[in-house]
Coordinates of N, CA and C in Angstrom, one line a residue:
X1 N 93.5 110.7 86.9 CA 93.2 109.2 86.5 C 93.0 108.4 87.8
X2 N 92.0 107.6 87.9 CA 92.0 106.7 89.0 C 92.8 105.6 89.0
X3 N 93.6 105.4 90.2 CA 94.5 104.3 90.2 C 93.9 102.9 90.1
X4 N 94.5 102.0 89.6 CA 93.9 100.6 89.4 C 93.7 99.9 90.6
X5 N 94.6 100.0 91.6 CA 94.3 99.3 92.9 C 94.2 100.4 94.1
X6 N 92.9 100.6 94.5 CA 92.8 101.4 95.7 C 92.7 100.8 96.9
X7 N 92.5 101.4 98.0 CA 92.3 100.8 99.4 C 91.1 99.8 99.5
X8 N 90.1 100.0 98.5 CA 88.9 99.1 98.4 C 89.1 98.1 97.3
X9 N 90.2 97.8 96.7 CA 90.3 96.9 95.7 C 89.7 95.6 96.1
X10 N 88.8 95.0 95.2 CA 88.0 93.9 95.5 C 87.1 93.9 96.6
X11 N 86.9 94.9 97.2 CA 85.8 95.1 98.2 C 84.6 95.9 97.7
X12 N 83.7 94.9 97.1 CA 82.5 95.4 96.3 C 81.4 95.9 97.0
X13 N 81.2 95.6 98.3 CA 80.0 95.9 99.1 C 80.5 96.9 100.3
X14 N 79.6 97.7 100.7 CA 79.8 98.4 102.0 C 80.2 97.5 103.2
X15 N 79.5 96.4 103.3 CA 79.8 95.4 104.4 C 81.3 94.9 104.1
X16 N 81.6 94.6 103.0 CA 83.0 94.0 102.9 C 84.0 95.1 103.2
X17 N 83.9 96.4 102.8 CA 84.7 97.5 103.0 C 84.8 97.7 104.6
X18 N 83.6 97.7 105.3 CA 83.6 97.9 106.8 C 84.3 96.8 107.5
X19 N 84.0 95.5 107.0 CA 84.6 94.2 107.8 C 86.1 94.3 107.5
X20 N 86.6 94.7 106.4 CA 88.0 94.7 106.1 C 88.8 95.8 106.9
X21 N 88.2 97.0 106.7 CA 88.9 98.2 107.3 C 88.8 98.4 108.8
X22 N 87.7 97.9 109.4 CA 87.4 97.9 110.8 C 88.1 96.9 111.6
X23 N 88.1 95.7 110.9 CA 88.6 94.5 111.6 C 89.8 93.8 111.2
X24 N 90.0 93.6 109.9 CA 90.9 92.7 109.3 C 92.3 93.4 108.9
X25 N 92.3 94.6 108.5 CA 93.3 95.4 107.8 C 94.6 95.2 108.6
X26 N 94.5 95.4 109.9 CA 95.7 95.5 110.7 C 96.1 94.2 111.3
X27 N 95.4 93.2 111.0 CA 95.7 91.8 111.5 C 96.9 91.1 110.8
X28 N 97.6 90.3 111.4 CA 98.7 89.7 110.6 C 98.3 88.7 109.8
X29 N 99.1 88.3 108.6 CA 98.7 87.2 107.8 C 99.4 86.1 108.0
X30 N 98.6 84.8 108.1 CA 99.2 83.6 108.5 C 99.1 82.8 107.2
X31 N 100.1 82.3 106.7 CA 100.1 81.5 105.5 C 100.9 80.0 106.0
X32 N 100.1 79.0 106.3 CA 100.8 77.9 106.6 C 101.5 77.0 105.5
X33 N 101.3 77.4 104.4 CA 101.9 76.6 103.2 C 102.6 77.6 102.3
X34 N 103.4 78.5 102.9 CA 104.2 79.3 102.1 C 105.7 78.8 102.1
X35 N 106.3 78.9 100.9 CA 107.6 78.4 100.7 C 108.7 79.5 100.7
X36 N 108.3 80.7 101.0 CA 109.1 81.9 101.3 C 109.8 81.8 102.7
X37 N 111.0 82.1 102.9 CA 111.5 82.4 104.3 C 110.7 83.4 105.0
X38 N 110.3 83.3 106.2 CA 109.6 84.2 107.0 C 110.3 85.6 107.1
X39 N 111.7 85.7 107.0 CA 112.5 86.8 106.9 C 112.3 87.6 105.9
X40 N 112.1 87.1 104.7 CA 111.9 87.8 103.5 C 110.4 88.5 103.6
X41 N 109.5 87.8 104.1 CA 108.1 88.3 104.3 C 108.3 89.6 105.3
X42 N 108.9 89.3 106.3 CA 108.9 90.4 107.4 C 109.6 91.6 106.9
X43 N 110.6 91.4 106.1 CA 111.4 92.6 105.7 C 110.8 93.1 104.4
X44 N 109.7 92.6 103.9 CA 109.1 93.1 102.6 C 110.1 93.1 101.4
X45 N 110.8 91.9 101.4 CA 111.8 91.8 100.4 C 111.3 92.0 99.1
X46 N 111.9 92.6 98.2 CA 111.6 92.9 96.8 C 112.3 91.9 95.7
X47 N 111.5 91.1 95.3 CA 112.0 90.2 94.3 C 112.4 90.7 93.0
X48 N 113.4 90.1 92.4 CA 114.0 90.8 91.1 C 113.1 90.4 90.0
X49 N 112.6 89.1 89.9 CA 111.7 88.8 88.8 C 110.9 87.6 89.3
X50 N 110.2 87.1 88.2 CA 109.3 85.8 88.6 C 110.1 84.7 89.1
X51 N 111.3 84.3 88.5 CA 112.1 83.3 88.9 C 112.5 83.4 90.2
X52 N 112.8 84.7 90.7 CA 113.3 84.9 92.0 C 112.4 84.6 93.1
X53 N 111.1 84.9 92.8 CA 110.1 84.6 93.9 C 109.5 83.3 93.8
X54 N 109.3 82.7 92.5 CA 108.7 81.4 92.4 C 109.5 80.3 92.3
X55 N 110.5 80.3 91.7 CA 111.4 79.0 91.5 C 112.6 78.9 92.3
X56 N 113.4 80.1 92.4 CA 114.7 80.1 93.1 C 114.8 79.3 94.3
X57 N 114.0 79.5 95.3 CA 114.1 78.8 96.6 C 113.3 77.6 96.7
X58 N 112.5 77.1 95.8 CA 111.4 76.0 95.9 C 111.7 75.1 94.9
X59 N 112.5 73.9 95.4 CA 112.8 72.8 94.5 C 111.6 72.0 94.0
X60 N 110.5 72.2 94.7 CA 109.3 71.5 94.4 C 108.6 72.1 93.0
X61 N 108.8 73.4 92.9 CA 108.3 74.1 91.7 C 109.1 73.7 90.4
X62 N 110.4 73.6 90.7 CA 111.4 73.2 89.5 C 111.1 71.8 89.2
X63 N 110.8 70.8 90.1 CA 110.7 69.5 89.8 C 109.3 69.3 89.1
X64 N 108.3 70.1 89.5 CA 106.9 70.0 88.9 C 107.1 70.5 87.4
X65 N 107.8 71.6 87.2 CA 107.9 72.2 85.9 C 108.8 71.2 84.9
X66 N 109.6 70.6 85.5 CA 110.5 69.6 84.7 C 109.6 68.3 84.3
X67 N 109.0 67.8 85.2 CA 108.3 66.5 85.0 C 106.9 66.7 84.5
X68 N 106.4 67.7 84.2 CA 105.0 68.0 83.7 C 105.1 68.7 82.4
X69 N 106.0 68.4 81.5 CA 106.1 69.0 80.2 C 105.1 68.3 79.1

């Protein structure tokens, strides 16, 4: 059975595959609007559930969900 996500997941053209694998794959990811602590990202922290990753450390998400019912 073919796995759902291969190394070429979402890379539909040969150009996209070449661009990603030859140039982008080993580059760092910069996310200037991430609410996760950099240490969790660097250590590849495994979150327990959706609450743990999405709400636990982000008071804005909780405020949004409470005020937008």
